[in-house]
Tab-separated table of N, CA and C in Angstrom:
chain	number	residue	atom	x	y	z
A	4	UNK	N	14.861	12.134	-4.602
A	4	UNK	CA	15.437	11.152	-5.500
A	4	UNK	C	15.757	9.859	-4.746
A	5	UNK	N	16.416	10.454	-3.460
A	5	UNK	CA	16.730	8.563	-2.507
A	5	UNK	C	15.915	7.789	-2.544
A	6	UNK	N	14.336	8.491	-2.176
A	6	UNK	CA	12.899	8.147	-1.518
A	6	UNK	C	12.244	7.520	-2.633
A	7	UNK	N	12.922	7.946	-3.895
A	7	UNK	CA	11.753	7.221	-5.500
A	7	UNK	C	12.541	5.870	-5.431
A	8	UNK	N	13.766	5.937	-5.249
A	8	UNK	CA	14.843	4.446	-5.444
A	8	UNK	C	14.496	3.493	-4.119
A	9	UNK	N	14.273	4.082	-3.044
A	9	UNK	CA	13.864	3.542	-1.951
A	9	UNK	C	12.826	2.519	-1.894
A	10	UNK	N	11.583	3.650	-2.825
A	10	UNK	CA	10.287	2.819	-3.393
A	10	UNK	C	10.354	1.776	-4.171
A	11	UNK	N	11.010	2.165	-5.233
A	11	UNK	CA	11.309	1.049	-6.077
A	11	UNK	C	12.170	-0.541	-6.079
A	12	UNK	N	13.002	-0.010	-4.844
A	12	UNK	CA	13.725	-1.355	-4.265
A	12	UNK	C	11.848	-2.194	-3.470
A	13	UNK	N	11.467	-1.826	-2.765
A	13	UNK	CA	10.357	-2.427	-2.169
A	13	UNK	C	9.660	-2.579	-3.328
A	14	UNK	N	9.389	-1.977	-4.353
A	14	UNK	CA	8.802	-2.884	-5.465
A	14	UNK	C	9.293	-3.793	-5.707
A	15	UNK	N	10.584	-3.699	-6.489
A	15	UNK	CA	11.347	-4.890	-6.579
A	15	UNK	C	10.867	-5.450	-5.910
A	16	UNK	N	10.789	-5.678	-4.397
A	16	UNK	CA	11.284	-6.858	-3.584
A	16	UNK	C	9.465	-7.832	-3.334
A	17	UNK	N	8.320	-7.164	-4.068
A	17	UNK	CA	7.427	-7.479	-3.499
A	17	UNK	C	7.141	-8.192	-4.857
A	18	UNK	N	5.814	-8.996	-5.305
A	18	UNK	CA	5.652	-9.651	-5.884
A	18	UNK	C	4.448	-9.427	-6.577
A	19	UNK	N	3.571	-8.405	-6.247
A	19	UNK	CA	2.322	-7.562	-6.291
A	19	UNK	C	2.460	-5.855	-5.804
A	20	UNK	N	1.849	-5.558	-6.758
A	20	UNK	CA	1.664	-3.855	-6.383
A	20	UNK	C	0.159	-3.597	-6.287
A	21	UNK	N	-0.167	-3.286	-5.681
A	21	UNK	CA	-1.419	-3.088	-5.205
A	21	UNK	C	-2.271	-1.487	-4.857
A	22	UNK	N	-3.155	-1.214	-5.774
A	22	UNK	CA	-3.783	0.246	-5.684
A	22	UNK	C	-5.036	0.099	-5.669
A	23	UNK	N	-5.682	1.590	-5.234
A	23	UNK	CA	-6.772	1.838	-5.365
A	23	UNK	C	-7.496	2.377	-6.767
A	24	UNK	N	-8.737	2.058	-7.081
A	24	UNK	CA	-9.295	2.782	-8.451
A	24	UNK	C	-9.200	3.823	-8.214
A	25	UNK	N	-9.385	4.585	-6.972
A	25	UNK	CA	-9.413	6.085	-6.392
A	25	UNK	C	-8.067	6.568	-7.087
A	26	UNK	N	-7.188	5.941	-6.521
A	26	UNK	CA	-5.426	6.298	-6.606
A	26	UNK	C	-5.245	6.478	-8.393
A	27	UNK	N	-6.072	5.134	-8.887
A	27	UNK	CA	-5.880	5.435	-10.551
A	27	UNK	C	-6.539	6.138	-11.117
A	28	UNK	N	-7.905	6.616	-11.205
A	28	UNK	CA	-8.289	7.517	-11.285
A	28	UNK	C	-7.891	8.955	-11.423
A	29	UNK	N	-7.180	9.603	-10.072
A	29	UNK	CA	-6.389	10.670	-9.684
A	29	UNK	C	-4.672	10.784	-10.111
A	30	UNK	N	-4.190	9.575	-10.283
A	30	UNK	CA	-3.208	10.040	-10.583
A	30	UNK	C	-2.573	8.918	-11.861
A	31	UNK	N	-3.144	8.193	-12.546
A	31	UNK	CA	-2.843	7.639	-13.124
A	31	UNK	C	-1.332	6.664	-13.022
A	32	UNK	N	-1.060	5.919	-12.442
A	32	UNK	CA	0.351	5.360	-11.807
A	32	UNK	C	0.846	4.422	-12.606
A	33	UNK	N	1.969	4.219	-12.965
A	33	UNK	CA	2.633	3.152	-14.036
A	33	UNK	C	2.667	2.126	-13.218
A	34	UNK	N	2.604	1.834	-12.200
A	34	UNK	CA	2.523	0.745	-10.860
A	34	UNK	C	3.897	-0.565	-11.873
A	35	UNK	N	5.393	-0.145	-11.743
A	35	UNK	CA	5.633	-0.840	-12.221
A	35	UNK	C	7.434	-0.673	-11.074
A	36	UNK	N	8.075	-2.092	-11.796
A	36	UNK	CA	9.513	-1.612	-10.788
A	36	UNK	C	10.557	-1.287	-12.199
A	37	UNK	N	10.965	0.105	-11.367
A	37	UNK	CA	12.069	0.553	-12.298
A	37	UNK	C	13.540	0.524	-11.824
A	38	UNK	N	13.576	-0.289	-10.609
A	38	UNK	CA	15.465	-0.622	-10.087
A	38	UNK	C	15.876	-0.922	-11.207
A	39	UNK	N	15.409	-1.390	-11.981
A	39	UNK	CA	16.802	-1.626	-13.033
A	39	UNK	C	17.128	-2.679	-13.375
A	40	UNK	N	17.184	-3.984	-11.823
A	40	UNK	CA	17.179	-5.657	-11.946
A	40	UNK	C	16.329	-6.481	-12.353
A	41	UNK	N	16.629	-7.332	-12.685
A	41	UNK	CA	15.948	-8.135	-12.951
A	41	UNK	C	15.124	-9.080	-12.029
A	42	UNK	N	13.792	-9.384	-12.172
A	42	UNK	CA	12.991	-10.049	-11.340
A	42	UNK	C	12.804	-11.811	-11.505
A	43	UNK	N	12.504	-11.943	-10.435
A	43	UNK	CA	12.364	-13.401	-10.089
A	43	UNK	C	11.099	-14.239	-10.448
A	44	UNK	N	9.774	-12.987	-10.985
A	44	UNK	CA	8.697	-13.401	-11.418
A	44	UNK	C	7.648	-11.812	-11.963
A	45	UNK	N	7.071	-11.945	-12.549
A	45	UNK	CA	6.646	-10.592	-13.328
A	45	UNK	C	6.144	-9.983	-12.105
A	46	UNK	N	5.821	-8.751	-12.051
A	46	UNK	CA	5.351	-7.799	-11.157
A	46	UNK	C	3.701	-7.943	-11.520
A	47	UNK	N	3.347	-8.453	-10.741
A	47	UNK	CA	1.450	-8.156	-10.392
A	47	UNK	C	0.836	-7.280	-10.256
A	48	UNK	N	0.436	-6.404	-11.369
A	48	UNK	CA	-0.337	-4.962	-10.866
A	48	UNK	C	-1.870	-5.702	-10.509
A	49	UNK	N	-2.468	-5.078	-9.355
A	49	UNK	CA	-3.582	-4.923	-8.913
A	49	UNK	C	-4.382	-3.468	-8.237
A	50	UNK	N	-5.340	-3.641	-9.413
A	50	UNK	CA	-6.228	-2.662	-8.935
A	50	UNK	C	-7.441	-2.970	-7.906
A	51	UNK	N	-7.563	-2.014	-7.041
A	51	UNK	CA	-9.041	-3.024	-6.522
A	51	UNK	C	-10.147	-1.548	-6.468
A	52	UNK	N	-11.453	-2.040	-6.985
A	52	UNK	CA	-12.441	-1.281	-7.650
A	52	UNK	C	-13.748	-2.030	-7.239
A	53	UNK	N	-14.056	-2.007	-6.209
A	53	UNK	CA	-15.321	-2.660	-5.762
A	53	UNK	C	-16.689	-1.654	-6.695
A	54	UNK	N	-16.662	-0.687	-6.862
A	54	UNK	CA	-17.778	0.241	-7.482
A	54	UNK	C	-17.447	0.301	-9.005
A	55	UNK	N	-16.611	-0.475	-9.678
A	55	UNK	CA	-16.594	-0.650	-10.899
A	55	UNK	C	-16.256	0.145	-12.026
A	56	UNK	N	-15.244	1.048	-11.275
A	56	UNK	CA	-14.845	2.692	-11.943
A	56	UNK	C	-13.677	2.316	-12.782
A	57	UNK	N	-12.928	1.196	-12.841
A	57	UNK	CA	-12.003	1.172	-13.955
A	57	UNK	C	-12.135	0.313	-14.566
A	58	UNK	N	-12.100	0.879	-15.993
A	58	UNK	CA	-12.307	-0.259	-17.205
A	58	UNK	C	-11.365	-1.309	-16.905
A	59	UNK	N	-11.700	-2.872	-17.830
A	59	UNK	CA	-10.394	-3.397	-17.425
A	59	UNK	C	-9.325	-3.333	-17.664
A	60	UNK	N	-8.677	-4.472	-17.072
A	60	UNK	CA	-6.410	-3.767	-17.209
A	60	UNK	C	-6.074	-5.158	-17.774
A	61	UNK	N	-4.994	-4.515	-19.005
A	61	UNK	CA	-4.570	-5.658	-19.808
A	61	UNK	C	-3.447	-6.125	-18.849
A	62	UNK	N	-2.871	-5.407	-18.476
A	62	UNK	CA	-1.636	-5.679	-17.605
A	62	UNK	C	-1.931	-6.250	-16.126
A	63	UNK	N	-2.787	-6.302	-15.883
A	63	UNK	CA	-2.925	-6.882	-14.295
A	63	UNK	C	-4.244	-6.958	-13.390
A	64	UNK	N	-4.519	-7.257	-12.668
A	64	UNK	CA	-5.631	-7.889	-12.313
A	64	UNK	C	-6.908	-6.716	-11.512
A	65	UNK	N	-7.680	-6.463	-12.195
A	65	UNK	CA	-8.924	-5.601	-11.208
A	65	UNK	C	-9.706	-6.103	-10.264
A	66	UNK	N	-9.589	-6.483	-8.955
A	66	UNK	CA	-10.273	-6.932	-7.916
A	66	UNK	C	-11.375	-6.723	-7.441
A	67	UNK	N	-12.304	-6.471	-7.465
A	67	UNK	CA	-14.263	-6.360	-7.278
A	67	UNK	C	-14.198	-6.592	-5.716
A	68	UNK	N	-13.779	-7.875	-5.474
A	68	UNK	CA	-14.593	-8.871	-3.987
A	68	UNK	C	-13.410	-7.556	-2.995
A	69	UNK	N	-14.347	-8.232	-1.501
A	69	UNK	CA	-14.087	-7.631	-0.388
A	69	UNK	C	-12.150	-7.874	-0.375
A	70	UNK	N	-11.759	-6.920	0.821
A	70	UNK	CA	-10.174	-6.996	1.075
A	70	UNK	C	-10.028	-7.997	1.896
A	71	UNK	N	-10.916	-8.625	2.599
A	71	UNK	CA	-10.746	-9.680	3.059
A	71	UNK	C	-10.526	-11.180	2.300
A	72	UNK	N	-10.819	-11.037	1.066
A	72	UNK	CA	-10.730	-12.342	0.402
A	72	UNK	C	-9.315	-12.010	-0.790
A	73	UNK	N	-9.078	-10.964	-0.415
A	73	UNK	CA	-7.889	-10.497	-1.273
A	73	UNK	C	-6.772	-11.451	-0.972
A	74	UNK	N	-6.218	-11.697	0.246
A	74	UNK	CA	-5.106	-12.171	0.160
A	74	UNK	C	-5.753	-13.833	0.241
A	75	UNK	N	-6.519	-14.700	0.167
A	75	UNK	CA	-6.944	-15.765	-1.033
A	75	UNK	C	-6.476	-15.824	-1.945
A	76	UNK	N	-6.838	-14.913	-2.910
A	76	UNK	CA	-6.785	-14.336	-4.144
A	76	UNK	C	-5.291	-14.506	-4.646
A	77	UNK	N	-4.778	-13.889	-3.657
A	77	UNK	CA	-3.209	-13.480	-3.640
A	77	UNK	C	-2.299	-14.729	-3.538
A	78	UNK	N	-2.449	-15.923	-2.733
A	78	UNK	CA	-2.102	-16.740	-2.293
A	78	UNK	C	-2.530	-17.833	-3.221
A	79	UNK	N	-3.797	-17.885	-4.229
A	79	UNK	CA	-4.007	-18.907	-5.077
A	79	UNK	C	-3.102	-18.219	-6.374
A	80	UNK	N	-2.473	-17.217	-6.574
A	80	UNK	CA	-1.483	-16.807	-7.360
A	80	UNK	C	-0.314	-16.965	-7.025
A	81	UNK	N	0.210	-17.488	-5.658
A	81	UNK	CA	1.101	-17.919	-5.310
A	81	UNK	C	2.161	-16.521	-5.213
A	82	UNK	N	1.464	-15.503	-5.053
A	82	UNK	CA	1.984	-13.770	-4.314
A	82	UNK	C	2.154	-14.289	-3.165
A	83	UNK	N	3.780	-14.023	-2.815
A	83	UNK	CA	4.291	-14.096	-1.147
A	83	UNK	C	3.934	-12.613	-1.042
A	84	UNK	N	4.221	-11.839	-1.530
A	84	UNK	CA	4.525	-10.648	-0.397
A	84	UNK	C	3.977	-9.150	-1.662
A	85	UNK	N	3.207	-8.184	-1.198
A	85	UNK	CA	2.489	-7.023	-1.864
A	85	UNK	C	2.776	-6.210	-1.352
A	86	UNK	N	2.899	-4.953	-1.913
A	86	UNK	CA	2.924	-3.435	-1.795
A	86	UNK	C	1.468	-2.871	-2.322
A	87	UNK	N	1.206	-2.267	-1.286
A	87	UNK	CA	0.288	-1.653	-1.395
A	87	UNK	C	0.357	-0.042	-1.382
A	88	UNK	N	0.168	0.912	-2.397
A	88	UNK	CA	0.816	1.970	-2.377
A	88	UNK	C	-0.965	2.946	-3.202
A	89	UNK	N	-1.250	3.770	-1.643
A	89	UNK	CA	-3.195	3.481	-2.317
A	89	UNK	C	-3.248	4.973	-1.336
A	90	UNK	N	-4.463	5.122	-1.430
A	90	UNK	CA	-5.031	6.477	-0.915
A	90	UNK	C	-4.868	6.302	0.836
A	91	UNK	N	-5.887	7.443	1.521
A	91	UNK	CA	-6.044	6.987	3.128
A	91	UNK	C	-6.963	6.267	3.386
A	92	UNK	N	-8.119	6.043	2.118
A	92	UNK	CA	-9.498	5.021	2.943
A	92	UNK	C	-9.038	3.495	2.929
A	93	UNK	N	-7.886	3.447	1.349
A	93	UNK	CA	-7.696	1.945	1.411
A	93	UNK	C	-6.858	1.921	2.250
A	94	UNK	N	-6.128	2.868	2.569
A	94	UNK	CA	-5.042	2.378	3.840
A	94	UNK	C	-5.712	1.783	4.666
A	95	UNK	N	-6.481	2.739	5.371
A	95	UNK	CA	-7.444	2.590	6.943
A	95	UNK	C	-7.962	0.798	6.762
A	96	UNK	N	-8.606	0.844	5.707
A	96	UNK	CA	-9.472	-0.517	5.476
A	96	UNK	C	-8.648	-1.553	5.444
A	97	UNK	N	-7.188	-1.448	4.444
A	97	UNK	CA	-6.549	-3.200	4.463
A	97	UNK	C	-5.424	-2.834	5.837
A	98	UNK	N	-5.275	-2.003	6.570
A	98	UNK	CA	-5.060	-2.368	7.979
A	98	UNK	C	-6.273	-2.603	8.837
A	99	UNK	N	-7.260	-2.564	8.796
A	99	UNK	CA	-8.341	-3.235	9.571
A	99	UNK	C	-8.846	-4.382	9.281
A	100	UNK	N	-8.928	-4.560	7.761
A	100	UNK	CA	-8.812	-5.969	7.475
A	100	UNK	C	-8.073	-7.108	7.950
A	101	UNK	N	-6.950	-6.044	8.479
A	101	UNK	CA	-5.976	-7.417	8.994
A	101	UNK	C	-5.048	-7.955	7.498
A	102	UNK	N	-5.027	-7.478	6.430
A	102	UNK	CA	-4.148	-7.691	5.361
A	102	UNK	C	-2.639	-6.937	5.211
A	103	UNK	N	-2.748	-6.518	5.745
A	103	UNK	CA	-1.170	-5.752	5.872
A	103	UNK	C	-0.216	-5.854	7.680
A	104	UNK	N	0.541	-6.327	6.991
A	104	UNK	CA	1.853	-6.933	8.333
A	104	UNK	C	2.551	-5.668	9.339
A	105	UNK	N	3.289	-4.852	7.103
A	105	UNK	CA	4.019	-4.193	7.678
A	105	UNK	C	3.711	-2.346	7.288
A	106	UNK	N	4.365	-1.702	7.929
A	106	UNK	CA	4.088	-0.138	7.169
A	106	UNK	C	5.159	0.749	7.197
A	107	UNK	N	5.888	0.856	6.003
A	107	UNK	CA	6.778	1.781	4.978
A	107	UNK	C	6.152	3.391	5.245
A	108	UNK	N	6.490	4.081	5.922
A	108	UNK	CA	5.592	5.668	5.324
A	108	UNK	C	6.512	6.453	5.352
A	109	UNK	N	7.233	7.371	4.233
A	109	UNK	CA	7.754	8.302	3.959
A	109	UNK	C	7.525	9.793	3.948
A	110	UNK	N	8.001	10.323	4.891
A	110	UNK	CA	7.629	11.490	5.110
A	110	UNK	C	8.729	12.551	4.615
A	111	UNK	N	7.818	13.985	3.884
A	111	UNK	CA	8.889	14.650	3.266
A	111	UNK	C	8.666	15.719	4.076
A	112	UNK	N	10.108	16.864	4.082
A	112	UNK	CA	10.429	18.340	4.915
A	112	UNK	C	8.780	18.776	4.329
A	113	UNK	N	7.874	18.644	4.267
A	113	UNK	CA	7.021	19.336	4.039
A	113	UNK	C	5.454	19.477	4.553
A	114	UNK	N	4.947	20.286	4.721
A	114	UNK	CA	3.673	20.523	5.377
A	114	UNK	C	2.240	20.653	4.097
A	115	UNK	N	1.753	19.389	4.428
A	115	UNK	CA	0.245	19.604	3.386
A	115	UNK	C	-0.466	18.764	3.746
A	116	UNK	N	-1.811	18.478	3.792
A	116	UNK	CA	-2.755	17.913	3.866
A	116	UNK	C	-3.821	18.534	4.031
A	117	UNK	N	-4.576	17.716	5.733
A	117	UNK	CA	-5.742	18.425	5.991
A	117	UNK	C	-6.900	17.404	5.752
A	118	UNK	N	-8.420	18.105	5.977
A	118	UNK	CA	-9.790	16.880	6.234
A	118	UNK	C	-9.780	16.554	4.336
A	119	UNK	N	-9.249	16.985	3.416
A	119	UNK	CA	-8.991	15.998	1.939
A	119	UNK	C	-7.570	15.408	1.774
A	120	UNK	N	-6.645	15.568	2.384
A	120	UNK	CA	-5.693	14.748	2.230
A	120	UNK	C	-4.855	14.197	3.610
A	121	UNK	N	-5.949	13.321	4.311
A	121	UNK	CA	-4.889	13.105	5.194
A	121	UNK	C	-4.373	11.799	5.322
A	122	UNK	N	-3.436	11.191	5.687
A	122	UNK	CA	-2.304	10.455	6.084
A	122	UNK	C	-3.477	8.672	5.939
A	123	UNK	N	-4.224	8.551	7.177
A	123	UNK	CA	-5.480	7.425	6.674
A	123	UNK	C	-6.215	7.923	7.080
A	124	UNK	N	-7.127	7.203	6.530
A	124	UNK	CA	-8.901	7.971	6.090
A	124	UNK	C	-10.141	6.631	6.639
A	125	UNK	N	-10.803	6.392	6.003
A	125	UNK	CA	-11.949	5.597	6.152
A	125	UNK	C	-12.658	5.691	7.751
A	126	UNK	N	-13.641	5.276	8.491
A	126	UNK	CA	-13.902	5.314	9.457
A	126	UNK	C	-13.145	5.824	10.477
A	127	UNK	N	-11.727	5.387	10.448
A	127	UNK	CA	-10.854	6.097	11.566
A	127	UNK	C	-11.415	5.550	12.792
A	128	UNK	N	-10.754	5.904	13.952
A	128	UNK	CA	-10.865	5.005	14.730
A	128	UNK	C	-11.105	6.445	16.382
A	129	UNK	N	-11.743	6.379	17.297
A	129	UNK	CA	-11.863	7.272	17.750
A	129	UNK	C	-11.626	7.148	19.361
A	130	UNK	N	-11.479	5.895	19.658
A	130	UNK	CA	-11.307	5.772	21.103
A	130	UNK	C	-9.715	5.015	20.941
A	131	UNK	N	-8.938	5.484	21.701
A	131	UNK	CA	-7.421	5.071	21.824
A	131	UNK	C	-7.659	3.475	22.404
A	132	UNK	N	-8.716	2.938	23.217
A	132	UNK	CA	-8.385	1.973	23.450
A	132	UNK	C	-8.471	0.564	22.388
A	133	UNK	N	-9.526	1.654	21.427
A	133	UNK	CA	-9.479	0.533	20.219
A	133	UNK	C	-7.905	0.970	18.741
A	134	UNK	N	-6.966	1.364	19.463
A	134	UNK	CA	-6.538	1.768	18.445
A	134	UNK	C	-5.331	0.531	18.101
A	135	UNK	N	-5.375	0.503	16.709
A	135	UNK	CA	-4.489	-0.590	16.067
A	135	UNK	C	-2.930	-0.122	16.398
A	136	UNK	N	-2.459	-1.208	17.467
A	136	UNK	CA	-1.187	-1.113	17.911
A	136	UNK	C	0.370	-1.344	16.885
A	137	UNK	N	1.139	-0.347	16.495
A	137	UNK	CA	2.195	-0.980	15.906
A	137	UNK	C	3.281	-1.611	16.737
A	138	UNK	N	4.529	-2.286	16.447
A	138	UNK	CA	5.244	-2.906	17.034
A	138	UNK	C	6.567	-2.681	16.282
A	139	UNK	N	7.700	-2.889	16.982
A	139	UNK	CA	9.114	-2.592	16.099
A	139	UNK	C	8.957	-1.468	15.073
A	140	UNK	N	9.041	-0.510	16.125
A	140	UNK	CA	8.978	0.871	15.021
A	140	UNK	C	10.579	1.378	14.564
A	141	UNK	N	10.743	1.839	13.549
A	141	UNK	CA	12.121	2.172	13.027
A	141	UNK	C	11.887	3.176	12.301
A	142	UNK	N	13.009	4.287	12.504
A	142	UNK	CA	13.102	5.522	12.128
A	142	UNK	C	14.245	5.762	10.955
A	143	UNK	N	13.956	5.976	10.067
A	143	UNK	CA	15.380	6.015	9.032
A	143	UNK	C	15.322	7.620	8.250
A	144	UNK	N	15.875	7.752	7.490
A	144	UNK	CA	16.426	8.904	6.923
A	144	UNK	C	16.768	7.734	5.569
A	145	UNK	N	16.117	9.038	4.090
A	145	UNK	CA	16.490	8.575	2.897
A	145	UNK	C	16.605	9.870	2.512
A	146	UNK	N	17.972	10.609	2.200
A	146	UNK	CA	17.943	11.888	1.535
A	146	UNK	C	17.021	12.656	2.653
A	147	UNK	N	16.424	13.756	2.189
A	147	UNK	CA	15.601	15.011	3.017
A	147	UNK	C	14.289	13.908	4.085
A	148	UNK	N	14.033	12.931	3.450
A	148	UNK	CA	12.887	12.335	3.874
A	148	UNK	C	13.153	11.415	5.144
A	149	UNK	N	11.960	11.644	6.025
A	149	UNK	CA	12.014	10.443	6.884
A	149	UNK	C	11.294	9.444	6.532
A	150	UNK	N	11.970	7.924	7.121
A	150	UNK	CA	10.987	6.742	6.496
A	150	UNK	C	10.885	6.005	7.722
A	151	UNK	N	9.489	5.843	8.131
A	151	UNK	CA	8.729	5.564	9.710
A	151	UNK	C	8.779	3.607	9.101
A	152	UNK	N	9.043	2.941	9.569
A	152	UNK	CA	8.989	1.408	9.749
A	152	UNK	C	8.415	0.715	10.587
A	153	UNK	N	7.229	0.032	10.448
A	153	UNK	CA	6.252	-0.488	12.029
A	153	UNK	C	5.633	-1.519	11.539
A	154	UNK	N	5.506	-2.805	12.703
A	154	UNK	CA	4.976	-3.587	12.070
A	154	UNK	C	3.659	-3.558	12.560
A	155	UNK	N	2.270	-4.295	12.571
A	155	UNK	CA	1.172	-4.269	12.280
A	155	UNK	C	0.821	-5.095	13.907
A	156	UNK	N	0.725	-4.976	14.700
A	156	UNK	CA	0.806	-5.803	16.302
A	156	UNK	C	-0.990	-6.397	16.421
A	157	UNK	N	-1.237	-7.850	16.089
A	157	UNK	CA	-2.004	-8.128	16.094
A	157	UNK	C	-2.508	-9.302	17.348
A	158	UNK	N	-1.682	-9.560	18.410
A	158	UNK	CA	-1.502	-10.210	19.591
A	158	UNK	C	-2.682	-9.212	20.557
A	159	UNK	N	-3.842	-9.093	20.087
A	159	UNK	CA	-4.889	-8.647	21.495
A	159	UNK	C	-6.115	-8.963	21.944
């Protein structure tokens, strides 16, 4: 229960929500903020669907072009700041893109995954010396859950 309010404050606080067609597809997501307050400008749902798997969205924007031209996109909408809340391939990809700063990951008392559900996905990365460095890591506790905080270290 901490960890859903937790989420939803970072909705709140972002200006775009951002998913995968994969993610909608599978789980169908209200991609919306339910804190309760009131916002400073409507919440931006974005889907992004390069293979053309979701019909369109009355409520918010379906993205086609590469993740690299996303935050363009984002920025001619005058979006400061997105949540991206998506599977492991889009993870892997808009941190290699270089589109994501920071990383939120909530971890629960619990054991599941494996080679269909793991943590990030896409190419993956296989030699440590190419591996994407985080920076200012922070460890918190929300209720049962841990919540890992790191920023995105792009100085190499």
């Amino acid at each position: 229960q901490e960890s859903r309010a937790a989420v939803h404050e970072l909705r709140h606080r972002s200006d775009a929500l951002i998913t995968g067609s994969g993610t909608v597809i599978a789980d169908n997501p209200q991609l919306t903020d339910r804190s309760g307050r009131p916002r400073r400008r409507p919440l931006l749902r974005v889907i992004l669907d390069r293979r053309g798997r979701v019909s369109s969205s009355s409520d918010g924007l379906i993205f086609r072009g590469e993740l690299s031209a996303l935050a363009a996109e984002l920025y001619s909408r005058e979006i400061q700041s997105f949540l991206l809340e998506c599977g492991p391939d889009l993870a892997f990809n808009a941190i290699r893109a270089g589109i994501i700063d920071k990383i939120v990951a909530f971890v629960a008392p619990k054991i599941m995954g494996g080679r269909e559900i793991p943590a990030i996905g896409g190419e993956g990365i296989e030699k440590l010396s190419e591996a994407i460095p985080l920076k200012n890591f922070i460890v918190t506790r929300s209720g049962p859950d841990v919540v890992l905080t790191a920023y995105v270290h792009r100085d190499r």
